[in-house]
mmCIF file of C-alpha atoms in Angstrom:
data_model
loop_
_atom_site.group_PDB
_atom_site.id
_atom_site.type_symbol
_atom_site.label_atom_id
_atom_site.label_comp_id
_atom_site.label_asym_id
_atom_site.label_seq_id
_atom_site.Cartn_x
_atom_site.Cartn_y
_atom_site.Cartn_z
ATOM 1 C CA UNK A 1 0.000 0.000 0.000
ATOM 2 C CA UNK A 2 3.000 2.332 0.264
ATOM 3 C CA UNK A 3 3.122 2.589 -3.544
ATOM 4 C CA UNK A 4 -0.554 3.480 -3.829
ATOM 5 C CA UNK A 5 -1.150 6.989 -5.110
ATOM 6 C CA UNK A 6 -4.633 8.367 -4.787
ATOM 7 C CA UNK A 7 -5.277 11.195 -7.185
ATOM 8 C CA UNK A 8 -7.067 14.095 -5.512
ATOM 9 C CA UNK A 9 -10.559 14.736 -6.823
ATOM 10 C CA UNK A 10 -10.551 17.494 -9.360
ATOM 11 C CA UNK A 11 -13.642 19.591 -8.977
ATOM 12 C CA UNK A 12 -14.918 21.640 -11.843
ATOM 13 C CA UNK A 13 -13.632 25.214 -11.769
ATOM 14 C CA UNK A 14 -15.506 28.051 -13.437
ATOM 15 C CA UNK A 15 -13.459 31.032 -14.606
ATOM 16 C CA UNK A 16 -14.802 34.417 -15.644
ATOM 17 C CA UNK A 17 -12.402 36.282 -17.941
ATOM 18 C CA UNK A 18 -12.815 40.022 -18.422
ATOM 19 C CA UNK A 19 -11.307 42.370 -20.995
ATOM 20 C CA UNK A 20 -12.010 45.826 -19.531
ATOM 21 C CA UNK A 21 -13.159 48.569 -21.832
ATOM 22 C CA UNK A 22 -15.287 51.680 -21.725
ATOM 23 C CA UNK A 23 -16.871 51.333 -25.165
ATOM 24 C CA UNK A 24 -17.026 47.536 -25.351
ATOM 25 C CA UNK A 25 -16.187 45.186 -22.496
ATOM 26 C CA UNK A 26 -15.611 41.509 -23.275
ATOM 27 C CA UNK A 27 -16.533 38.602 -21.020
ATOM 28 C CA UNK A 28 -15.741 34.912 -21.442
ATOM 29 C CA UNK A 29 -16.723 32.133 -19.066
ATOM 30 C CA UNK A 30 -15.245 28.643 -19.172
ATOM 31 C CA UNK A 31 -15.339 25.553 -17.028
ATOM 32 C CA UNK A 32 -12.248 23.456 -16.418
ATOM 33 C CA UNK A 33 -12.629 19.866 -15.303
ATOM 34 C CA UNK A 34 -9.846 17.296 -15.298
ATOM 35 C CA UNK A 35 -7.778 19.528 -17.576
ATOM 36 C CA UNK A 36 -10.512 19.942 -20.186
ATOM 37 C CA UNK A 37 -11.881 23.386 -20.973
ATOM 38 C CA UNK A 38 -15.444 24.013 -22.039
ATOM 39 C CA UNK A 39 -17.015 27.274 -23.188
ATOM 40 C CA UNK A 40 -19.942 28.291 -20.990
ATOM 41 C CA UNK A 41 -20.644 31.794 -22.282
ATOM 42 C CA UNK A 42 -19.159 34.652 -24.220
ATOM 43 C CA UNK A 43 -20.638 38.118 -24.188
ATOM 44 C CA UNK A 44 -19.987 41.778 -24.730
ATOM 45 C CA UNK A 45 -21.247 44.814 -22.935
ATOM 46 C CA UNK A 46 -21.557 47.563 -25.560
ATOM 47 C CA UNK A 47 -21.654 51.049 -24.019
ATOM 48 C CA UNK A 48 -21.049 53.335 -26.989
ATOM 49 C CA UNK A 49 -24.421 55.082 -26.555
ATOM 50 C CA UNK A 50 -24.089 55.745 -22.826
ATOM 51 C CA UNK A 51 -24.344 59.468 -21.981
ATOM 52 C CA UNK A 52 -21.252 59.674 -19.758
ATOM 53 C CA UNK A 53 -18.337 57.805 -18.210
ATOM 54 C CA UNK A 54 -20.073 57.386 -14.837
ATOM 55 C CA UNK A 55 -23.018 55.598 -16.449
ATOM 56 C CA UNK A 56 -20.598 53.258 -18.220
ATOM 57 C CA UNK A 57 -18.880 52.414 -14.925
ATOM 58 C CA UNK A 58 -22.225 51.623 -13.300
ATOM 59 C CA UNK A 59 -23.147 49.335 -16.204
ATOM 60 C CA UNK A 60 -19.776 47.552 -15.898
ATOM 61 C CA UNK A 61 -20.297 47.018 -12.159
ATOM 62 C CA UNK A 62 -23.893 45.803 -12.623
ATOM 63 C CA UNK A 63 -23.003 43.489 -15.542
ATOM 64 C CA UNK A 64 -20.041 41.954 -13.713
ATOM 65 C CA UNK A 65 -22.211 41.284 -10.641
ATOM 66 C CA UNK A 66 -24.959 39.818 -12.837
ATOM 67 C CA UNK A 67 -22.514 37.420 -14.531
ATOM 68 C CA UNK A 68 -21.072 36.387 -11.156
ATOM 69 C CA UNK A 69 -24.553 35.794 -9.744
ATOM 70 C CA UNK A 70 -25.668 33.817 -12.812
ATOM 71 C CA UNK A 71 -22.588 31.638 -13.425
ATOM 72 C CA UNK A 72 -20.965 31.492 -9.951
ATOM 73 C CA UNK A 73 -17.322 31.609 -11.071
ATOM 74 C CA UNK A 74 -14.687 30.302 -8.690
ATOM 75 C CA UNK A 75 -12.157 32.836 -9.971
ATOM 76 C CA UNK A 76 -12.015 35.981 -12.079
ATOM 77 C CA UNK A 77 -9.168 36.779 -14.477
ATOM 78 C CA UNK A 78 -8.740 40.292 -15.834
ATOM 79 C CA UNK A 79 -6.550 41.765 -18.501
ATOM 80 C CA UNK A 80 -4.328 44.370 -16.841
ATOM 81 C CA UNK A 81 -4.226 47.842 -18.351
ATOM 82 C CA UNK A 82 -1.494 48.436 -20.894
ATOM 83 C CA UNK A 83 0.658 51.525 -20.930
ATOM 84 C CA UNK A 84 -0.090 53.799 -23.847
ATOM 85 C CA UNK A 85 0.522 57.378 -24.845
ATOM 86 C CA UNK A 86 -3.031 58.643 -24.275
ATOM 87 C CA UNK A 87 -3.281 59.298 -20.527
ATOM 88 C CA UNK A 88 -7.038 59.939 -20.616
ATOM 89 C CA UNK A 89 -7.694 56.583 -22.312
ATOM 90 C CA UNK A 90 -5.490 54.782 -19.795
ATOM 91 C CA UNK A 91 -7.305 56.460 -16.907
ATOM 92 C CA UNK A 92 -10.729 55.450 -18.251
ATOM 93 C CA UNK A 93 -9.545 51.907 -18.905
ATOM 94 C CA UNK A 94 -8.102 51.674 -15.393
ATOM 95 C CA UNK A 95 -11.416 52.807 -13.944
ATOM 96 C CA UNK A 96 -13.284 50.178 -15.948
ATOM 97 C CA UNK A 97 -10.908 47.506 -14.686
ATOM 98 C CA UNK A 98 -11.225 48.786 -11.124
ATOM 99 C CA UNK A 99 -15.009 48.648 -11.235
ATOM 100 C CA UNK A 100 -14.944 45.047 -12.526
ATOM 101 C CA UNK A 101 -12.449 44.196 -9.767
ATOM 102 C CA UNK A 102 -14.648 45.861 -7.144
ATOM 103 C CA UNK A 103 -17.679 43.852 -8.281
ATOM 104 C CA UNK A 104 -15.664 40.617 -8.076
ATOM 105 C CA UNK A 105 -14.238 41.457 -4.675
ATOM 106 C CA UNK A 106 -17.736 42.467 -3.518
ATOM 107 C CA UNK A 107 -18.755 38.844 -4.109
ATOM 108 C CA UNK A 108 -15.482 37.521 -2.561
ATOM 109 C CA UNK A 109 -14.256 36.054 -5.853
ATOM 110 C CA UNK A 110 -10.442 35.799 -6.128
ATOM 111 C CA UNK A 111 -8.950 37.875 -8.954
ATOM 112 C CA UNK A 112 -5.833 37.400 -11.062
ATOM 113 C CA UNK A 113 -4.516 39.991 -13.517
ATOM 114 C CA UNK A 114 -2.604 39.135 -16.678
ATOM 115 C CA UNK A 115 -0.763 41.480 -18.999
ATOM 116 C CA UNK A 116 -2.032 41.573 -22.596
ATOM 117 C CA UNK A 117 1.282 40.111 -23.828
ATOM 118 C CA UNK A 118 1.076 37.197 -21.375
ATOM 119 C CA UNK A 119 -2.487 36.421 -22.500
ATOM 120 C CA UNK A 120 -1.522 36.460 -26.192
ATOM 121 C CA UNK A 121 1.574 34.355 -25.476
ATOM 122 C CA UNK A 122 -0.470 31.774 -23.555
ATOM 123 C CA UNK A 123 -3.064 31.453 -26.320
ATOM 124 C CA UNK A 124 -0.982 31.736 -29.505
ATOM 125 C CA UNK A 125 2.657 31.456 -28.442
ATOM 126 C CA UNK A 126 3.190 34.995 -29.765
ATOM 127 C CA UNK A 127 2.965 37.966 -27.398
ATOM 128 C CA UNK A 128 2.301 40.260 -30.366
ATOM 129 C CA UNK A 129 -0.504 38.208 -31.942
ATOM 130 C CA UNK A 130 -3.443 40.016 -33.511
ATOM 131 C CA UNK A 131 -6.963 39.834 -32.099
ATOM 132 C CA UNK A 132 -7.924 37.692 -35.098
ATOM 133 C CA UNK A 133 -5.121 35.211 -34.373
ATOM 134 C CA UNK A 134 -6.201 34.979 -30.725
ATOM 135 C CA UNK A 135 -9.848 34.407 -31.719
ATOM 136 C CA UNK A 136 -8.828 31.730 -34.237
ATOM 137 C CA UNK A 137 -6.751 29.866 -31.672
ATOM 138 C CA UNK A 138 -9.564 30.079 -29.094
ATOM 139 C CA UNK A 139 -11.954 28.638 -31.643
ATOM 140 C CA UNK A 140 -9.544 25.727 -32.066
ATOM 141 C CA UNK A 141 -8.783 25.260 -28.340
ATOM 142 C CA UNK A 142 -12.462 25.227 -27.385
ATOM 143 C CA UNK A 143 -13.592 23.205 -30.440
ATOM 144 C CA UNK A 144 -16.085 25.821 -31.610
ATOM 145 C CA UNK A 145 -17.455 25.458 -35.117
ATOM 146 C CA UNK A 146 -17.485 29.225 -35.496
ATOM 147 C CA UNK A 147 -16.649 32.115 -33.243
ATOM 148 C CA UNK A 148 -19.982 33.322 -31.806
ATOM 149 C CA UNK A 149 -19.449 37.070 -31.922
ATOM 150 C CA UNK A 150 -18.727 39.832 -34.371
ATOM 151 C CA UNK A 151 -16.701 41.802 -31.835
ATOM 152 C CA UNK A 152 -13.208 40.762 -30.860
ATOM 153 C CA UNK A 153 -13.479 42.205 -27.345
ATOM 154 C CA UNK A 154 -15.407 39.141 -26.213
ATOM 155 C CA UNK A 155 -12.613 36.925 -27.554
ATOM 156 C CA UNK A 156 -10.145 38.919 -25.439
ATOM 157 C CA UNK A 157 -12.224 38.257 -22.313
ATOM 158 C CA UNK A 158 -12.380 34.584 -23.216
ATOM 159 C CA UNK A 159 -8.615 34.555 -23.852
ATOM 160 C CA UNK A 160 -7.966 35.876 -20.333
ATOM 161 C CA UNK A 161 -10.084 33.032 -18.881
ATOM 162 C CA UNK A 162 -8.213 30.428 -20.956
ATOM 163 C CA UNK A 163 -4.854 31.959 -20.035
ATOM 164 C CA UNK A 164 -5.845 31.690 -16.375
ATOM 165 C CA UNK A 165 -6.829 28.041 -16.822
ATOM 166 C CA UNK A 166 -3.344 27.351 -18.222
ATOM 167 C CA UNK A 167 -1.855 28.966 -15.110
ATOM 168 C CA UNK A 168 -3.987 27.181 -12.505
ATOM 169 C CA UNK A 169 -1.790 25.747 -9.786
ATOM 170 C CA UNK A 170 1.270 27.696 -10.856
ATOM 171 C CA UNK A 171 2.705 29.709 -7.982
ATOM 172 C CA UNK A 172 3.592 32.800 -9.996
ATOM 173 C CA UNK A 173 0.685 34.428 -11.722
ATOM 174 C CA UNK A 174 0.910 38.122 -12.560
ATOM 175 C CA UNK A 175 -1.100 39.379 -9.564
ATOM 176 C CA UNK A 176 -3.563 37.507 -7.357
ATOM 177 C CA UNK A 177 -6.136 39.078 -5.075
ATOM 178 C CA UNK A 178 -8.241 37.003 -2.695
ATOM 179 C CA UNK A 179 -10.008 39.993 -1.190
ATOM 180 C CA UNK A 180 -9.643 43.672 -0.387
ATOM 181 C CA UNK A 181 -6.845 43.051 2.131
ATOM 182 C CA UNK A 182 -4.662 41.229 -0.399
ATOM 183 C CA UNK A 183 -5.406 43.834 -3.088
ATOM 184 C CA UNK A 184 -4.305 46.669 -0.771
ATOM 185 C CA UNK A 185 -1.241 44.727 0.401
ATOM 186 C CA UNK A 186 -0.064 44.134 -3.197
ATOM 187 C CA UNK A 187 -0.842 47.692 -4.315
ATOM 188 C CA UNK A 188 0.351 50.074 -1.579
ATOM 189 C CA UNK A 189 0.959 52.750 -4.224
ATOM 190 C CA UNK A 190 -2.801 52.942 -4.870
ATOM 191 C CA UNK A 191 -3.522 54.018 -1.291
ATOM 192 C CA UNK A 192 -3.401 57.757 -0.737
#
C-alpha cells in the first residue's frame, strides 16, 4: 500500500475572464474539469451610446455582478491595463478595470490579472498576436465550429479566462487578489 497513489478529486472550476473597456467590455466564461476546458458563455457589454463615463462604470459594475450571480465563477481573471501614450484613455480603462475588480471582490471572488502580452503568449505562443489570431486559436482550443461574436473584445475576455486556466496551480501568476486586504497589500501605491 506504500506505492498506492490516490489522485485528488478534481472539482470543476468556473473562470470568468474580463477584458475591460469603456466602449465595449468583453466577457468569457469557461469551465475546467480534469484539464478539459469548455465554453460556458461569451458576451460583450456595448456602451457606446451611454451618456457619460459614470453611467458606463455603473453598467460595468452591474453586468459583472450579474454574470457572477448567474454563473458562480470560482475565480475571475482580468486583462491588466497596458501603458499607452493617451493618458485619458489609460485612466478610463483603469477605472473600468477597477469597477470590474470591485464587483468581483464584492462577491469575494479571487482575482488574477494578466498582462495583454502574457495572454496572447499563452493562447498563440506569440505575445504580439493580432486579435484575429487569438480568436482563431480560441476557436480551435475550445472546439467551436465558429466564433460566436462579431466583436473581438469578447474573444479577449475569453482569452484571459483560458490563459488563467493554463496557469492554474502555478505559484507565480501576474497578480492575485483574494479579497480587499490582499489587493491593498499588493498595491500600496494605490492608497493615498
